[in-house]
Amino acid sequence: MTVVEAGEVVAQARARWRPWGVVLACVIGFAISPATVLFYTLGLFIEPLRAAHGWDRAEVSLAIPIFTAAVAGAMPFVGVLIDRLGPRRVLIGSILLYGGGLGGFFLVDSLPRFYGLFFLLGVVCSGANSITYTRLLTVWFDRNRGKAIGIASSGMGLGMLIMPPIIDQVMQAANWQWAYLMVGAVVLLLGLPAATWLIADTPEELGLPREPAADALAPPVAMTVREASGTRQYWLILACFMGIAGSTNAIAVHLAPMLLDLGTSSAGAAAAVSAFGGAMLLGRIAMGWLIDRFFAPRICALIFAVSTVATVGLAAGLPVAAIVVAAVCVGFSAGAEGDVMGFLIGRYFGIAHYARIYASIFVAYLLSVSAFPYLLAQMFELTGSYRAGLWLCGALNLVSVLCLLGMGPYGGRKAR
């Protein structure tokens, strides 16, 4: 083999495998994302915060709408920054501020300070959310876009699988502030090297070609936010993911206290949250594979229908073992939800204005994510039970299924 031929082999290998380095960075990013670190694990902190400060579930859960309102407020600005500066710069700055900011919980000794820190973290972490990672993957991948998004976003399930037992152990050994400090250290030690060394904004920056297009699925135009918001699909996507996000996230946040009420130990509750995360991981990988091969709204509607049945079962009052099984079903649908929203936005509206369109839908998504965990806590405080709130979650799931069934084919093409 000549030197020229050897160089060509190296170049081909680099072009083939370098995109998957971006996927690896996104796996790490999703694993230490704000949703994993601050949202899904909050239920583990409810009882320690009550013991330390006397705050009830509704008071602690109010941190979620405050946090997500801050993210929602910052999101349109972040979308513009990503489209103009590129995702890598935004990501590095956000990880640095958000990971370091978790140490601020050592200064929290009152509810106003608790809420204030969640608000500040919501602002600074906005660039380390799924909008940045899906924007990267949408540029780097086309034919294998669903697979790439599925593998990358499975990191959130991986984070949920690993984090809860560690957080529980740190709280048992020290206190809840040390648990947040430990998580902040993990965010910085894993997130910054991944974003710095593995990510490039586009293949062209590294002299690499883009992946060949999936021509049969490619959208015919690159829509602006105004053009996208004039379509039926835009509003169906928005309503669908508001519904499913509100339901699954409310259940995720309150799964641990729900089980503690039934006499489960803190370790058992943490294990159940980990099982939810494991199901989310599987859901993301499976959905990523499926949506590259079949019509995504149809497949997702089927998975959300299973989640609807599981949520109705929770509302009907299941024993502990069955609650865990139902929660696994809900976790699987939460994983599917994480893949499909970004995938559908790219397929229906293109990538030229992807971050801004995603941000406009993600704001509504975040409002639902913030409102329903708090609403579920308030309904518990008023009735002494999660049952009424879980029936509401089941209704939200059903709305999401109906929205998906109303989606037309990508760019007017026949669905498979």
Coordinates of N, CA and C in Angstrom, one line a residue, residues 17-29 132-133 135-138 140-141 148 152 194 197-203 206 208:
W17 N -16.0 7.3 11.3 CA -16.2 7.2 12.8 C -16.2 8.5 13.5
R18 N -15.7 9.6 12.9 CA -15.7 10.9 13.7 C -17.1 11.4 14.1
P19 N -18.1 11.2 13.2 CA -19.5 11.6 13.7 C -19.9 10.9 14.9
W20 N -19.5 9.7 15.1 CA -19.9 8.9 16.3 C -19.2 9.4 17.6
G21 N -18.1 10.2 17.4 CA -17.5 10.9 18.5 C -18.4 12.0 19.0
V22 N -19.0 12.6 18.1 CA -20.0 13.7 18.4 C -21.2 13.0 19.2
V23 N -21.6 11.9 18.7 CA -22.7 11.1 19.5 C -22.2 10.8 20.9
L24 N -21.0 10.3 21.0 CA -20.5 10.0 22.4 C -20.5 11.2 23.3
A25 N -20.1 12.4 22.8 CA -20.2 13.6 23.5 C -21.6 14.0 23.9
C26 N -22.5 13.7 23.0 CA -23.9 14.0 23.3 C -24.5 13.0 24.4
V27 N -24.1 11.7 24.3 CA -24.5 10.8 25.3 C -24.0 11.3 26.7
I28 N -22.8 11.7 26.8 CA -22.3 12.3 28.1 C -23.1 13.5 28.5
G29 N -23.4 14.4 27.5 CA -24.1 15.6 27.8 C -25.5 15.3 28.3
T132 N -29.4 22.0 22.1 CA -28.1 22.0 21.6 C -27.6 20.7 21.0
Y133 N -27.9 19.6 21.7 CA -27.5 18.3 21.2 C -28.2 17.9 20.0
R135 N -29.6 19.8 17.8 CA -29.1 20.7 16.7 C -27.8 20.1 16.1
L136 N -26.9 19.7 17.0 CA -25.6 19.1 16.5 C -25.9 17.9 15.7
L137 N -26.7 17.0 16.2 CA -26.9 15.7 15.5 C -27.7 15.8 14.2
T138 N -28.6 16.8 14.2 CA -29.4 17.1 13.0 C -28.4 17.5 11.8
W140 N -25.0 16.8 11.7 CA -24.0 15.7 11.4 C -24.7 14.5 10.8
F141 N -26.0 14.3 11.0 CA -26.6 13.0 10.5 C -27.8 13.3 9.7
A148 N -28.8 8.2 15.6 CA -27.9 9.0 16.3 C -28.6 9.7 17.5
A152 N -27.7 9.0 21.4 CA -27.3 10.1 22.2 C -28.2 10.4 23.4
A194 N -15.8 16.5 27.2 CA -16.6 16.0 26.1 C -16.9 17.1 25.1
W197 N -13.4 18.4 23.4 CA -12.5 17.6 22.6 C -13.3 16.8 21.5
L198 N -14.6 16.5 21.7 CA -15.3 15.6 20.8 C -16.2 16.3 19.9
I199 N -16.6 17.6 20.2 CA -17.6 18.2 19.4 C -17.1 19.2 18.4
A200 N -17.6 19.2 17.2 CA -17.4 20.3 16.2 C -18.8 20.6 15.7
D201 N -19.0 21.9 15.4 CA -20.3 22.4 15.0 C -20.8 21.7 13.7
T202 N -19.9 21.5 12.8 CA -20.3 20.9 11.5 C -19.2 19.9 11.0
P203 N -19.5 19.0 10.2 CA -18.4 18.1 9.6 C -17.4 18.9 8.7
L206 N -14.1 20.1 10.1 CA -13.0 19.1 10.2 C -12.6 18.6 8.8
L208 N -14.6 17.1 6.7 CA -15.4 15.9 6.5 C -16.6 16.1 5.7

